Amino acid sequence: LVDLGRATYLAREPQRGRELCEQGLALFRQRGDAPDIAYGLRTLASVTDDNERARRLAEESLGMYRELGDEPAIAETLTRLA
C-alpha cells in the first residue's frame, strides 16, 4: 500500500496517496517489521504536505535505519532531510 500511495500521490491524487501511505504504514506497524516501518515512515514523509510532520517522520525513519545499520537507507533519508 505504501508504494501504491506514492504512485497515487505522483499521479496527482495527493490526498488519496497520503491515505494509502498511512494505511500501509499502519499495516507495517501491526506486523512489527522494522525495515518496512522505516520505509513507510520515509515514504509518508515524502508525500505529506506538513513540513514539520514530514521532518518528524523522516527523523523517526532515520533512527530506525540507524538501529538496523542500513547505510544506503540512512544516506537516502539524510538526503531527504537536507
PDB file of N, CA, C and O in Angstrom:
ATOM      1  N   LEU A   1       0.805  -1.209   0.000  1.00  0.00           N
ATOM      2  CA  LEU A   1       0.000   0.000   0.000  1.00  0.00           C
ATOM      3  C   LEU A   1       0.846   1.271   0.000  1.00  0.00           C
ATOM      4  O   LEU A   1       0.432   2.280  -0.556  1.00  0.00           O
ATOM      5  N   VAL A   2       2.006   1.192   0.625  1.00  0.00           N
ATOM      6  CA  VAL A   2       2.876   2.371   0.685  1.00  0.00           C
ATOM      7  C   VAL A   2       3.334   2.764  -0.717  1.00  0.00           C
ATOM      8  O   VAL A   2       3.265   3.935  -1.101  1.00  0.00           O
ATOM      9  N   ASP A   3       3.770   1.783  -1.492  1.00  0.00           N
ATOM     10  CA  ASP A   3       4.222   2.091  -2.853  1.00  0.00           C
ATOM     11  C   ASP A   3       3.054   2.552  -3.725  1.00  0.00           C
ATOM     12  O   ASP A   3       3.212   3.452  -4.546  1.00  0.00           O
ATOM     13  N   LEU A   4       1.898   1.953  -3.530  1.00  0.00           N
ATOM     14  CA  LEU A   4       0.706   2.395  -4.256  1.00  0.00           C
ATOM     15  C   LEU A   4       0.368   3.833  -3.868  1.00  0.00           C
ATOM     16  O   LEU A   4       0.000   4.653  -4.718  1.00  0.00           O
ATOM     17  N   GLY A   5       0.504   4.148  -2.598  1.00  0.00           N
ATOM     18  CA  GLY A   5       0.251   5.511  -2.136  1.00  0.00           C
ATOM     19  C   GLY A   5       1.183   6.516  -2.778  1.00  0.00           C
ATOM     20  O   GLY A   5       0.759   7.583  -3.220  1.00  0.00           O
ATOM     21  N   ARG A   6       2.450   6.162  -2.860  1.00  0.00           N
ATOM     22  CA  ARG A   6       3.413   7.071  -3.505  1.00  0.00           C
ATOM     23  C   ARG A   6       3.078   7.248  -4.976  1.00  0.00           C
ATOM     24  O   ARG A   6       3.105   8.363  -5.500  1.00  0.00           O
ATOM     25  N   ALA A   7       2.740   6.159  -5.643  1.00  0.00           N
ATOM     26  CA  ALA A   7       2.382   6.240  -7.062  1.00  0.00           C
ATOM     27  C   ALA A   7       1.119   7.077  -7.249  1.00  0.00           C
ATOM     28  O   ALA A   7       1.038   7.893  -8.174  1.00  0.00           O
ATOM     29  N   THR A   8       0.161   6.911  -6.362  1.00  0.00           N
ATOM     30  CA  THR A   8      -1.075   7.680  -6.436  1.00  0.00           C
ATOM     31  C   THR A   8      -0.795   9.160  -6.196  1.00  0.00           C
ATOM     32  O   THR A   8      -1.329  10.029  -6.890  1.00  0.00           O
ATOM     33  N   TYR A   9       0.059   9.442  -5.245  1.00  0.00           N
ATOM     34  CA  TYR A   9       0.475  10.822  -4.972  1.00  0.00           C
ATOM     35  C   TYR A   9       1.111  11.436  -6.216  1.00  0.00           C
ATOM     36  O   TYR A   9       0.776  12.555  -6.615  1.00  0.00           O
ATOM     37  N   LEU A  10       2.005  10.702  -6.844  1.00  0.00           N
ATOM     38  CA  LEU A  10       2.685  11.200  -8.035  1.00  0.00           C
ATOM     39  C   LEU A  10       1.745  11.330  -9.227  1.00  0.00           C
ATOM     40  O   LEU A  10       2.022  12.096 -10.151  1.00  0.00           O
ATOM     41  N   ALA A  11       0.634  10.588  -9.188  1.00  0.00           N
ATOM     42  CA  ALA A  11      -0.366  10.670 -10.256  1.00  0.00           C
ATOM     43  C   ALA A  11      -1.353  11.806 -10.005  1.00  0.00           C
ATOM     44  O   ALA A  11      -2.446  11.824 -10.570  1.00  0.00           O
ATOM     45  N   ARG A  12      -0.961  12.726  -9.160  1.00  0.00           N
ATOM     46  CA  ARG A  12      -1.737  13.945  -8.876  1.00  0.00           C
ATOM     47  C   ARG A  12      -3.023  13.695  -8.081  1.00  0.00           C
ATOM     48  O   ARG A  12      -4.020  14.372  -8.251  1.00  0.00           O
ATOM     49  N   GLU A  13      -2.944  12.697  -7.197  1.00  0.00           N
ATOM     50  CA  GLU A  13      -4.014  12.462  -6.239  1.00  0.00           C
ATOM     51  C   GLU A  13      -3.378  12.457  -4.847  1.00  0.00           C
ATOM     52  O   GLU A  13      -3.301  11.424  -4.192  1.00  0.00           O
ATOM     53  N   PRO A  14      -2.906  13.633  -4.409  1.00  0.00           N
ATOM     54  CA  PRO A  14      -2.111  13.679  -3.183  1.00  0.00           C
ATOM     55  C   PRO A  14      -2.848  13.200  -1.934  1.00  0.00           C
ATOM     56  O   PRO A  14      -2.259  12.473  -1.121  1.00  0.00           O
ATOM     57  N   GLN A  15      -4.084  13.575  -1.766  1.00  0.00           N
ATOM     58  CA  GLN A  15      -4.805  13.171  -0.553  1.00  0.00           C
ATOM     59  C   GLN A  15      -4.961  11.660  -0.497  1.00  0.00           C
ATOM     60  O   GLN A  15      -4.690  11.032   0.524  1.00  0.00           O
ATOM     61  N   ARG A  16      -5.376  11.064  -1.594  1.00  0.00           N
ATOM     62  CA  ARG A  16      -5.540   9.606  -1.636  1.00  0.00           C
ATOM     63  C   ARG A  16      -4.185   8.923  -1.461  1.00  0.00           C
ATOM     64  O   ARG A  16      -4.081   7.899  -0.779  1.00  0.00           O
ATOM     65  N   GLY A  17      -3.156   9.476  -2.052  1.00  0.00           N
ATOM     66  CA  GLY A  17      -1.820   8.919  -1.904  1.00  0.00           C
ATOM     67  C   GLY A  17      -1.368   8.900  -0.455  1.00  0.00           C
ATOM     68  O   GLY A  17      -0.830   7.899   0.036  1.00  0.00           O
ATOM     69  N   ARG A  18      -1.608  10.005   0.257  1.00  0.00           N
ATOM     70  CA  ARG A  18      -1.244  10.055   1.676  1.00  0.00           C
ATOM     71  C   ARG A  18      -2.039   9.045   2.479  1.00  0.00           C
ATOM     72  O   ARG A  18      -1.502   8.378   3.366  1.00  0.00           O
ATOM     73  N   GLU A  19      -3.331   8.912   2.168  1.00  0.00           N
ATOM     74  CA  GLU A  19      -4.172   7.942   2.887  1.00  0.00           C
ATOM     75  C   GLU A  19      -3.646   6.521   2.707  1.00  0.00           C
ATOM     76  O   GLU A  19      -3.579   5.751   3.673  1.00  0.00           O
ATOM     77  N   LEU A  20      -3.269   6.170   1.493  1.00  0.00           N
ATOM     78  CA  LEU A  20      -2.744   4.837   1.241  1.00  0.00           C
ATOM     79  C   LEU A  20      -1.420   4.610   1.966  1.00  0.00           C
ATOM     80  O   LEU A  20      -1.179   3.534   2.518  1.00  0.00           O
ATOM     81  N   CYS A  21      -0.569   5.624   1.990  1.00  0.00           N
ATOM     82  CA  CYS A  21       0.688   5.512   2.734  1.00  0.00           C
ATOM     83  C   CYS A  21       0.424   5.313   4.223  1.00  0.00           C
ATOM     84  O   CYS A  21       1.087   4.498   4.878  1.00  0.00           O
ATOM     85  N   GLU A  22      -0.523   6.055   4.760  1.00  0.00           N
ATOM     86  CA  GLU A  22      -0.892   5.916   6.178  1.00  0.00           C
ATOM     87  C   GLU A  22      -1.374   4.495   6.462  1.00  0.00           C
ATOM     88  O   GLU A  22      -0.987   3.886   7.463  1.00  0.00           O
ATOM     89  N   GLN A  23      -2.222   3.969   5.593  1.00  0.00           N
ATOM     90  CA  GLN A  23      -2.756   2.615   5.780  1.00  0.00           C
ATOM     91  C   GLN A  23      -1.642   1.578   5.700  1.00  0.00           C
ATOM     92  O   GLN A  23      -1.591   0.636   6.509  1.00  0.00           O
ATOM     93  N   GLY A  24      -0.763   1.755   4.730  1.00  0.00           N
ATOM     94  CA  GLY A  24       0.353   0.826   4.597  1.00  0.00           C
ATOM     95  C   GLY A  24       1.268   0.847   5.814  1.00  0.00           C
ATOM     96  O   GLY A  24       1.689  -0.209   6.307  1.00  0.00           O
ATOM     97  N   LEU A  25       1.567   2.046   6.301  1.00  0.00           N
ATOM     98  CA  LEU A  25       2.402   2.171   7.492  1.00  0.00           C
ATOM     99  C   LEU A  25       1.737   1.495   8.688  1.00  0.00           C
ATOM    100  O   LEU A  25       2.402   0.798   9.463  1.00  0.00           O
ATOM    101  N   ALA A  26       0.438   1.661   8.828  1.00  0.00           N
ATOM    102  CA  ALA A  26      -0.285   1.019   9.933  1.00  0.00           C
ATOM    103  C   ALA A  26      -0.151  -0.508   9.849  1.00  0.00           C
ATOM    104  O   ALA A  26       0.046  -1.180  10.877  1.00  0.00           O
ATOM    105  N   LEU A  27      -0.241  -1.054   8.655  1.00  0.00           N
ATOM    106  CA  LEU A  27      -0.073  -2.500   8.482  1.00  0.00           C
ATOM    107  C   LEU A  27       1.349  -2.936   8.834  1.00  0.00           C
ATOM    108  O   LEU A  27       1.548  -3.966   9.486  1.00  0.00           O
ATOM    109  N   PHE A  28       2.339  -2.153   8.426  1.00  0.00           N
ATOM    110  CA  PHE A  28       3.721  -2.479   8.771  1.00  0.00           C
ATOM    111  C   PHE A  28       3.902  -2.472  10.280  1.00  0.00           C
ATOM    112  O   PHE A  28       4.574  -3.335  10.846  1.00  0.00           O
ATOM    113  N   ARG A  29       3.296  -1.487  10.940  1.00  0.00           N
ATOM    114  CA  ARG A  29       3.412  -1.404  12.402  1.00  0.00           C
ATOM    115  C   ARG A  29       2.751  -2.615  13.065  1.00  0.00           C
ATOM    116  O   ARG A  29       3.271  -3.140  14.049  1.00  0.00           O
ATOM    117  N   GLN A  30       1.615  -3.049  12.539  1.00  0.00           N
ATOM    118  CA  GLN A  30       0.945  -4.234  13.086  1.00  0.00           C
ATOM    119  C   GLN A  30       1.833  -5.463  12.988  1.00  0.00           C
ATOM    120  O   GLN A  30       1.860  -6.292  13.894  1.00  0.00           O
ATOM    121  N   ARG A  31       2.549  -5.585  11.879  1.00  0.00           N
ATOM    122  CA  ARG A  31       3.442  -6.725  11.672  1.00  0.00           C
ATOM    123  C   ARG A  31       4.719  -6.597  12.483  1.00  0.00           C
ATOM    124  O   ARG A  31       5.401  -7.580  12.728  1.00  0.00           O
ATOM    125  N   GLY A  32       5.073  -5.361  12.846  1.00  0.00           N
ATOM    126  CA  GLY A  32       6.272  -5.134  13.639  1.00  0.00           C
ATOM    127  C   GLY A  32       7.566  -5.310  12.871  1.00  0.00           C
ATOM    128  O   GLY A  32       8.610  -5.561  13.456  1.00  0.00           O
ATOM    129  N   ASP A  33       7.509  -5.148  11.567  1.00  0.00           N
ATOM    130  CA  ASP A  33       8.687  -5.329  10.715  1.00  0.00           C
ATOM    131  C   ASP A  33       9.437  -4.005  10.589  1.00  0.00           C
ATOM    132  O   ASP A  33       9.035  -3.111   9.839  1.00  0.00           O
ATOM    133  N   ALA A  34      10.543  -3.879  11.334  1.00  0.00           N
ATOM    134  CA  ALA A  34      11.256  -2.604  11.425  1.00  0.00           C
ATOM    135  C   ALA A  34      11.700  -2.043  10.072  1.00  0.00           C
ATOM    136  O   ALA A  34      11.514  -0.843   9.831  1.00  0.00           O
ATOM    137  N   PRO A  35      12.281  -2.832   9.168  1.00  0.00           N
ATOM    138  CA  PRO A  35      12.675  -2.243   7.883  1.00  0.00           C
ATOM    139  C   PRO A  35      11.484  -1.665   7.104  1.00  0.00           C
ATOM    140  O   PRO A  35      11.589  -0.594   6.503  1.00  0.00           O
ATOM    141  N   ASP A  36      10.365  -2.374   7.134  1.00  0.00           N
ATOM    142  CA  ASP A  36       9.181  -1.865   6.435  1.00  0.00           C
ATOM    143  C   ASP A  36       8.608  -0.631   7.117  1.00  0.00           C
ATOM    144  O   ASP A  36       8.148   0.300   6.456  1.00  0.00           O
ATOM    145  N   ILE A  37       8.632  -0.609   8.433  1.00  0.00           N
ATOM    146  CA  ILE A  37       8.142   0.563   9.162  1.00  0.00           C
ATOM    147  C   ILE A  37       9.000   1.780   8.806  1.00  0.00           C
ATOM    148  O   ILE A  37       8.477   2.855   8.502  1.00  0.00           O
ATOM    149  N   ALA A  38      10.314   1.601   8.820  1.00  0.00           N
ATOM    150  CA  ALA A  38      11.213   2.701   8.479  1.00  0.00           C
ATOM    151  C   ALA A  38      10.947   3.190   7.060  1.00  0.00           C
ATOM    152  O   ALA A  38      10.894   4.399   6.800  1.00  0.00           O
ATOM    153  N   TYR A  39      10.749   2.257   6.138  1.00  0.00           N
ATOM    154  CA  TYR A  39      10.448   2.620   4.745  1.00  0.00           C
ATOM    155  C   TYR A  39       9.111   3.359   4.654  1.00  0.00           C
ATOM    156  O   TYR A  39       8.990   4.375   3.958  1.00  0.00           O
ATOM    157  N   GLY A  40       8.107   2.857   5.357  1.00  0.00           N
ATOM    158  CA  GLY A  40       6.800   3.512   5.351  1.00  0.00           C
ATOM    159  C   GLY A  40       6.861   4.922   5.904  1.00  0.00           C
ATOM    160  O   GLY A  40       6.239   5.839   5.368  1.00  0.00           O
ATOM    161  N   LEU A  41       7.616   5.102   6.973  1.00  0.00           N
ATOM    162  CA  LEU A  41       7.782   6.437   7.554  1.00  0.00           C
ATOM    163  C   LEU A  41       8.439   7.387   6.568  1.00  0.00           C
ATOM    164  O   LEU A  41       7.997   8.523   6.380  1.00  0.00           O
ATOM    165  N   ARG A  42       9.520   6.904   5.930  1.00  0.00           N
ATOM    166  CA  ARG A  42      10.242   7.750   4.973  1.00  0.00           C
ATOM    167  C   ARG A  42       9.368   8.098   3.771  1.00  0.00           C
ATOM    168  O   ARG A  42       9.357   9.238   3.309  1.00  0.00           O
ATOM    169  N   THR A  43       8.608   7.131   3.305  1.00  0.00           N
ATOM    170  CA  THR A  43       7.736   7.380   2.159  1.00  0.00           C
ATOM    171  C   THR A  43       6.619   8.345   2.529  1.00  0.00           C
ATOM    172  O   THR A  43       6.329   9.281   1.778  1.00  0.00           O
ATOM    173  N   LEU A  44       6.002   8.141   3.683  1.00  0.00           N
ATOM    174  CA  LEU A  44       4.955   9.058   4.123  1.00  0.00           C
ATOM    175  C   LEU A  44       5.515  10.465   4.284  1.00  0.00           C
ATOM    176  O   LEU A  44       4.862  11.447   3.914  1.00  0.00           O
ATOM    177  N   ALA A  45       6.731  10.576   4.787  1.00  0.00           N
ATOM    178  CA  ALA A  45       7.368  11.897   4.920  1.00  0.00           C
ATOM    179  C   ALA A  45       7.478  12.592   3.570  1.00  0.00           C
ATOM    180  O   ALA A  45       7.340  13.806   3.477  1.00  0.00           O
ATOM    181  N   SER A  46       7.691  11.829   2.529  1.00  0.00           N
ATOM    182  CA  SER A  46       7.881  12.430   1.201  1.00  0.00           C
ATOM    183  C   SER A  46       6.582  12.865   0.551  1.00  0.00           C
ATOM    184  O   SER A  46       6.614  13.630  -0.413  1.00  0.00           O
ATOM    185  N   VAL A  47       5.441  12.405   1.063  1.00  0.00           N
ATOM    186  CA  VAL A  47       4.166  12.780   0.438  1.00  0.00           C
ATOM    187  C   VAL A  47       3.303  13.684   1.313  1.00  0.00           C
ATOM    188  O   VAL A  47       2.279  14.182   0.849  1.00  0.00           O
ATOM    189  N   THR A  48       3.707  13.904   2.552  1.00  0.00           N
ATOM    190  CA  THR A  48       2.898  14.763   3.420  1.00  0.00           C
ATOM    191  C   THR A  48       3.060  16.230   3.027  1.00  0.00           C
ATOM    192  O   THR A  48       4.107  16.632   2.520  1.00  0.00           O
ATOM    193  N   ASP A  49       2.026  17.005   3.258  1.00  0.00           N
ATOM    194  CA  ASP A  49       2.082  18.431   2.920  1.00  0.00           C
ATOM    195  C   ASP A  49       2.376  19.302   4.137  1.00  0.00           C
ATOM    196  O   ASP A  49       2.355  20.517   4.056  1.00  0.00           O
ATOM    197  N   ASP A  50       2.686  18.676   5.259  1.00  0.00           N
ATOM    198  CA  ASP A  50       3.014  19.376   6.501  1.00  0.00           C
ATOM    199  C   ASP A  50       4.520  19.213   6.737  1.00  0.00           C
ATOM    200  O   ASP A  50       4.980  18.110   7.075  1.00  0.00           O
ATOM    201  N   ASN A  51       5.283  20.269   6.558  1.00  0.00           N
ATOM    202  CA  ASN A  51       6.738  20.187   6.645  1.00  0.00           C
ATOM    203  C   ASN A  51       7.238  19.698   8.000  1.00  0.00           C
ATOM    204  O   ASN A  51       8.195  18.924   8.064  1.00  0.00           O
ATOM    205  N   GLU A  52       6.610  20.146   9.069  1.00  0.00           N
ATOM    206  CA  GLU A  52       7.037  19.724  10.399  1.00  0.00           C
ATOM    207  C   GLU A  52       6.786  18.229  10.597  1.00  0.00           C
ATOM    208  O   GLU A  52       7.624  17.503  11.124  1.00  0.00           O
ATOM    209  N   ARG A  53       5.637  17.773  10.157  1.00  0.00           N
ATOM    210  CA  ARG A  53       5.330  16.339  10.257  1.00  0.00           C
ATOM    211  C   ARG A  53       6.285  15.529   9.381  1.00  0.00           C
ATOM    212  O   ARG A  53       6.760  14.469   9.794  1.00  0.00           O
ATOM    213  N   ALA A  54       6.560  16.020   8.198  1.00  0.00           N
ATOM    214  CA  ALA A  54       7.477  15.324   7.293  1.00  0.00           C
ATOM    215  C   ALA A  54       8.844  15.148   7.960  1.00  0.00           C
ATOM    216  O   ALA A  54       9.455  14.082   7.885  1.00  0.00           O
ATOM    217  N   ARG A  55       9.304  16.194   8.616  1.00  0.00           N
ATOM    218  CA  ARG A  55      10.599  16.124   9.297  1.00  0.00           C
ATOM    219  C   ARG A  55      10.565  15.099  10.429  1.00  0.00           C
ATOM    220  O   ARG A  55      11.498  14.301  10.585  1.00  0.00           O
ATOM    221  N   ARG A  56       9.509  15.109  11.223  1.00  0.00           N
ATOM    222  CA  ARG A  56       9.390  14.141  12.332  1.00  0.00           C
ATOM    223  C   ARG A  56       9.379  12.704  11.804  1.00  0.00           C
ATOM    224  O   ARG A  56      10.043  11.822  12.358  1.00  0.00           O
ATOM    225  N   LEU A  57       8.608  12.471  10.746  1.00  0.00           N
ATOM    226  CA  LEU A  57       8.538  11.132  10.161  1.00  0.00           C
ATOM    227  C   LEU A  57       9.900  10.697   9.627  1.00  0.00           C
ATOM    228  O   LEU A  57      10.333   9.564   9.864  1.00  0.00           O
ATOM    229  N   ALA A  58      10.569  11.589   8.926  1.00  0.00           N
ATOM    230  CA  ALA A  58      11.881  11.266   8.369  1.00  0.00           C
ATOM    231  C   ALA A  58      12.904  11.010   9.480  1.00  0.00           C
ATOM    232  O   ALA A  58      13.730  10.099   9.375  1.00  0.00           O
ATOM    233  N   GLU A  59      12.844  11.788  10.539  1.00  0.00           N
ATOM    234  CA  GLU A  59      13.769  11.587  11.657  1.00  0.00           C
ATOM    235  C   GLU A  59      13.509  10.255  12.354  1.00  0.00           C
ATOM    236  O   GLU A  59      14.451   9.557  12.744  1.00  0.00           O
ATOM    237  N   GLU A  60      12.241   9.886  12.501  1.00  0.00           N
ATOM    238  CA  GLU A  60      11.922   8.585  13.095  1.00  0.00           C
ATOM    239  C   GLU A  60      12.437   7.463  12.194  1.00  0.00           C
ATOM    240  O   GLU A  60      13.013   6.474  12.673  1.00  0.00           O
ATOM    241  N   SER A  61      12.233   7.625  10.906  1.00  0.00           N
ATOM    242  CA  SER A  61      12.740   6.655   9.945  1.00  0.00           C
ATOM    243  C   SER A  61      14.257   6.544  10.032  1.00  0.00           C
ATOM    244  O   SER A  61      14.821   5.437  10.058  1.00  0.00           O
ATOM    245  N   LEU A  62      14.927   7.665  10.087  1.00  0.00           N
ATOM    246  CA  LEU A  62      16.377   7.693  10.172  1.00  0.00           C
ATOM    247  C   LEU A  62      16.870   6.940  11.408  1.00  0.00           C
ATOM    248  O   LEU A  62      17.813   6.145  11.333  1.00  0.00           O
ATOM    249  N   GLY A  63      16.222   7.172  12.530  1.00  0.00           N
ATOM    250  CA  GLY A  63      16.599   6.468  13.754  1.00  0.00           C
ATOM    251  C   GLY A  63      16.472   4.961  13.613  1.00  0.00           C
ATOM    252  O   GLY A  63      17.344   4.203  14.055  1.00  0.00           O
ATOM    253  N   MET A  64      15.409   4.539  12.962  1.00  0.00           N
ATOM    254  CA  MET A  64      15.214   3.099  12.763  1.00  0.00           C
ATOM    255  C   MET A  64      16.273   2.537  11.820  1.00  0.00           C
ATOM    256  O   MET A  64      16.826   1.459  12.072  1.00  0.00           O
ATOM    257  N   TYR A  65      16.546   3.252  10.744  1.00  0.00           N
ATOM    258  CA  TYR A  65      17.573   2.782   9.814  1.00  0.00           C
ATOM    259  C   TYR A  65      18.942   2.708  10.489  1.00  0.00           C
ATOM    260  O   TYR A  65      19.728   1.799  10.219  1.00  0.00           O
ATOM    261  N   ARG A  66      19.226   3.648  11.374  1.00  0.00           N
ATOM    262  CA  ARG A  66      20.500   3.612  12.101  1.00  0.00           C
ATOM    263  C   ARG A  66      20.562   2.376  12.997  1.00  0.00           C
ATOM    264  O   ARG A  66      21.598   1.711  13.077  1.00  0.00           O
ATOM    265  N   GLU A  67      19.461   2.068  13.677  1.00  0.00           N
ATOM    266  CA  GLU A  67      19.421   0.868  14.516  1.00  0.00           C
ATOM    267  C   GLU A  67      19.613  -0.391  13.680  1.00  0.00           C
ATOM    268  O   GLU A  67      20.229  -1.354  14.135  1.00  0.00           O
ATOM    269  N   LEU A  68      19.080  -0.373  12.471  1.00  0.00           N
ATOM    270  CA  LEU A  68      19.197  -1.528  11.576  1.00  0.00           C
ATOM    271  C   LEU A  68      20.560  -1.600  10.891  1.00  0.00           C
ATOM    272  O   LEU A  68      20.917  -2.635  10.327  1.00  0.00           O
ATOM    273  N   GLY A  69      21.291  -0.491  10.904  1.00  0.00           N
ATOM    274  CA  GLY A  69      22.587  -0.443  10.228  1.00  0.00           C
ATOM    275  C   GLY A  69      22.473  -0.422   8.713  1.00  0.00           C
ATOM    276  O   GLY A  69      23.400  -0.835   8.007  1.00  0.00           O
ATOM    277  N   ASP A  70      21.372   0.086   8.200  1.00  0.00           N
ATOM    278  CA  ASP A  70      21.124   0.131   6.752  1.00  0.00           C
ATOM    279  C   ASP A  70      21.719   1.425   6.186  1.00  0.00           C
ATOM    280  O   ASP A  70      21.043   2.445   6.083  1.00  0.00           O
ATOM    281  N   GLU A  71      22.981   1.367   5.810  1.00  0.00           N
ATOM    282  CA  GLU A  71      23.691   2.568   5.377  1.00  0.00           C
ATOM    283  C   GLU A  71      23.106   3.230   4.127  1.00  0.00           C
ATOM    284  O   GLU A  71      22.990   4.458   4.088  1.00  0.00           O
ATOM    285  N   PRO A  72      22.715   2.469   3.090  1.00  0.00           N
ATOM    286  CA  PRO A  72      22.106   3.138   1.926  1.00  0.00           C
ATOM    287  C   PRO A  72      20.815   3.881   2.300  1.00  0.00           C
ATOM    288  O   PRO A  72      20.578   4.998   1.838  1.00  0.00           O
ATOM    289  N   ALA A  73      19.990   3.268   3.154  1.00  0.00           N
ATOM    290  CA  ALA A  73      18.746   3.917   3.565  1.00  0.00           C
ATOM    291  C   ALA A  73      19.031   5.130   4.452  1.00  0.00           C
ATOM    292  O   ALA A  73      18.321   6.135   4.370  1.00  0.00           O
ATOM    293  N   ILE A  74      20.064   5.044   5.282  1.00  0.00           N
ATOM    294  CA  ILE A  74      20.457   6.186   6.105  1.00  0.00           C
ATOM    295  C   ILE A  74      20.843   7.351   5.196  1.00  0.00           C
ATOM    296  O   ILE A  74      20.384   8.478   5.397  1.00  0.00           O
ATOM    297  N   ALA A  75      21.655   7.074   4.196  1.00  0.00           N
ATOM    298  CA  ALA A  75      22.102   8.118   3.277  1.00  0.00           C
ATOM    299  C   ALA A  75      20.921   8.744   2.532  1.00  0.00           C
ATOM    300  O   ALA A  75      20.835   9.974   2.406  1.00  0.00           O
ATOM    301  N   GLU A  76      20.003   7.913   2.058  1.00  0.00           N
ATOM    302  CA  GLU A  76      18.841   8.441   1.337  1.00  0.00           C
ATOM    303  C   GLU A  76      17.967   9.288   2.248  1.00  0.00           C
ATOM    304  O   GLU A  76      17.483  10.355   1.850  1.00  0.00           O
ATOM    305  N   THR A  77      17.779   8.851   3.466  1.00  0.00           N
ATOM    306  CA  THR A  77      16.949   9.605   4.408  1.00  0.00           C
ATOM    307  C   THR A  77      17.608  10.922   4.785  1.00  0.00           C
ATOM    308  O   THR A  77      16.945  11.959   4.862  1.00  0.00           O
ATOM    309  N   LEU A  78      18.915  10.911   4.999  1.00  0.00           N
ATOM    310  CA  LEU A  78      19.632  12.151   5.287  1.00  0.00           C
ATOM    311  C   LEU A  78      19.525  13.128   4.114  1.00  0.00           C
ATOM    312  O   LEU A  78      19.368  14.340   4.327  1.00  0.00           O
ATOM    313  N   THR A  79      19.579  12.621   2.900  1.00  0.00           N
ATOM    314  CA  THR A  79      19.429  13.464   1.731  1.00  0.00           C
ATOM    315  C   THR A  79      18.064  14.124   1.722  1.00  0.00           C
ATOM    316  O   THR A  79      17.928  15.318   1.421  1.00  0.00           O
ATOM    317  N   ARG A  80      17.044  13.395   2.078  1.00  0.00           N
ATOM    318  CA  ARG A  80      15.690  13.958   2.116  1.00  0.00           C
ATOM    319  C   ARG A  80      15.534  14.977   3.214  1.00  0.00           C
ATOM    320  O   ARG A  80      14.715  15.892   3.110  1.00  0.00           O
ATOM    321  N   LEU A  81      16.283  14.807   4.289  1.00  0.00           N
ATOM    322  CA  LEU A  81      16.205  15.760   5.396  1.00  0.00           C
ATOM    323  C   LEU A  81      16.973  17.050   5.109  1.00  0.00           C
ATOM    324  O   LEU A  81      16.732  18.066   5.752  1.00  0.00           O
ATOM    325  N   ALA A  82      17.872  17.006   4.142  1.00  0.00           N
ATOM    326  CA  ALA A  82      18.705  18.170   3.841  1.00  0.00           C
ATOM    327  C   ALA A  82      17.909  19.306   3.224  1.00  0.00           C
ATOM    328  O   ALA A  82      16.895  19.202   2.680  1.00  0.00           O
TER     329      ALA A  82
END
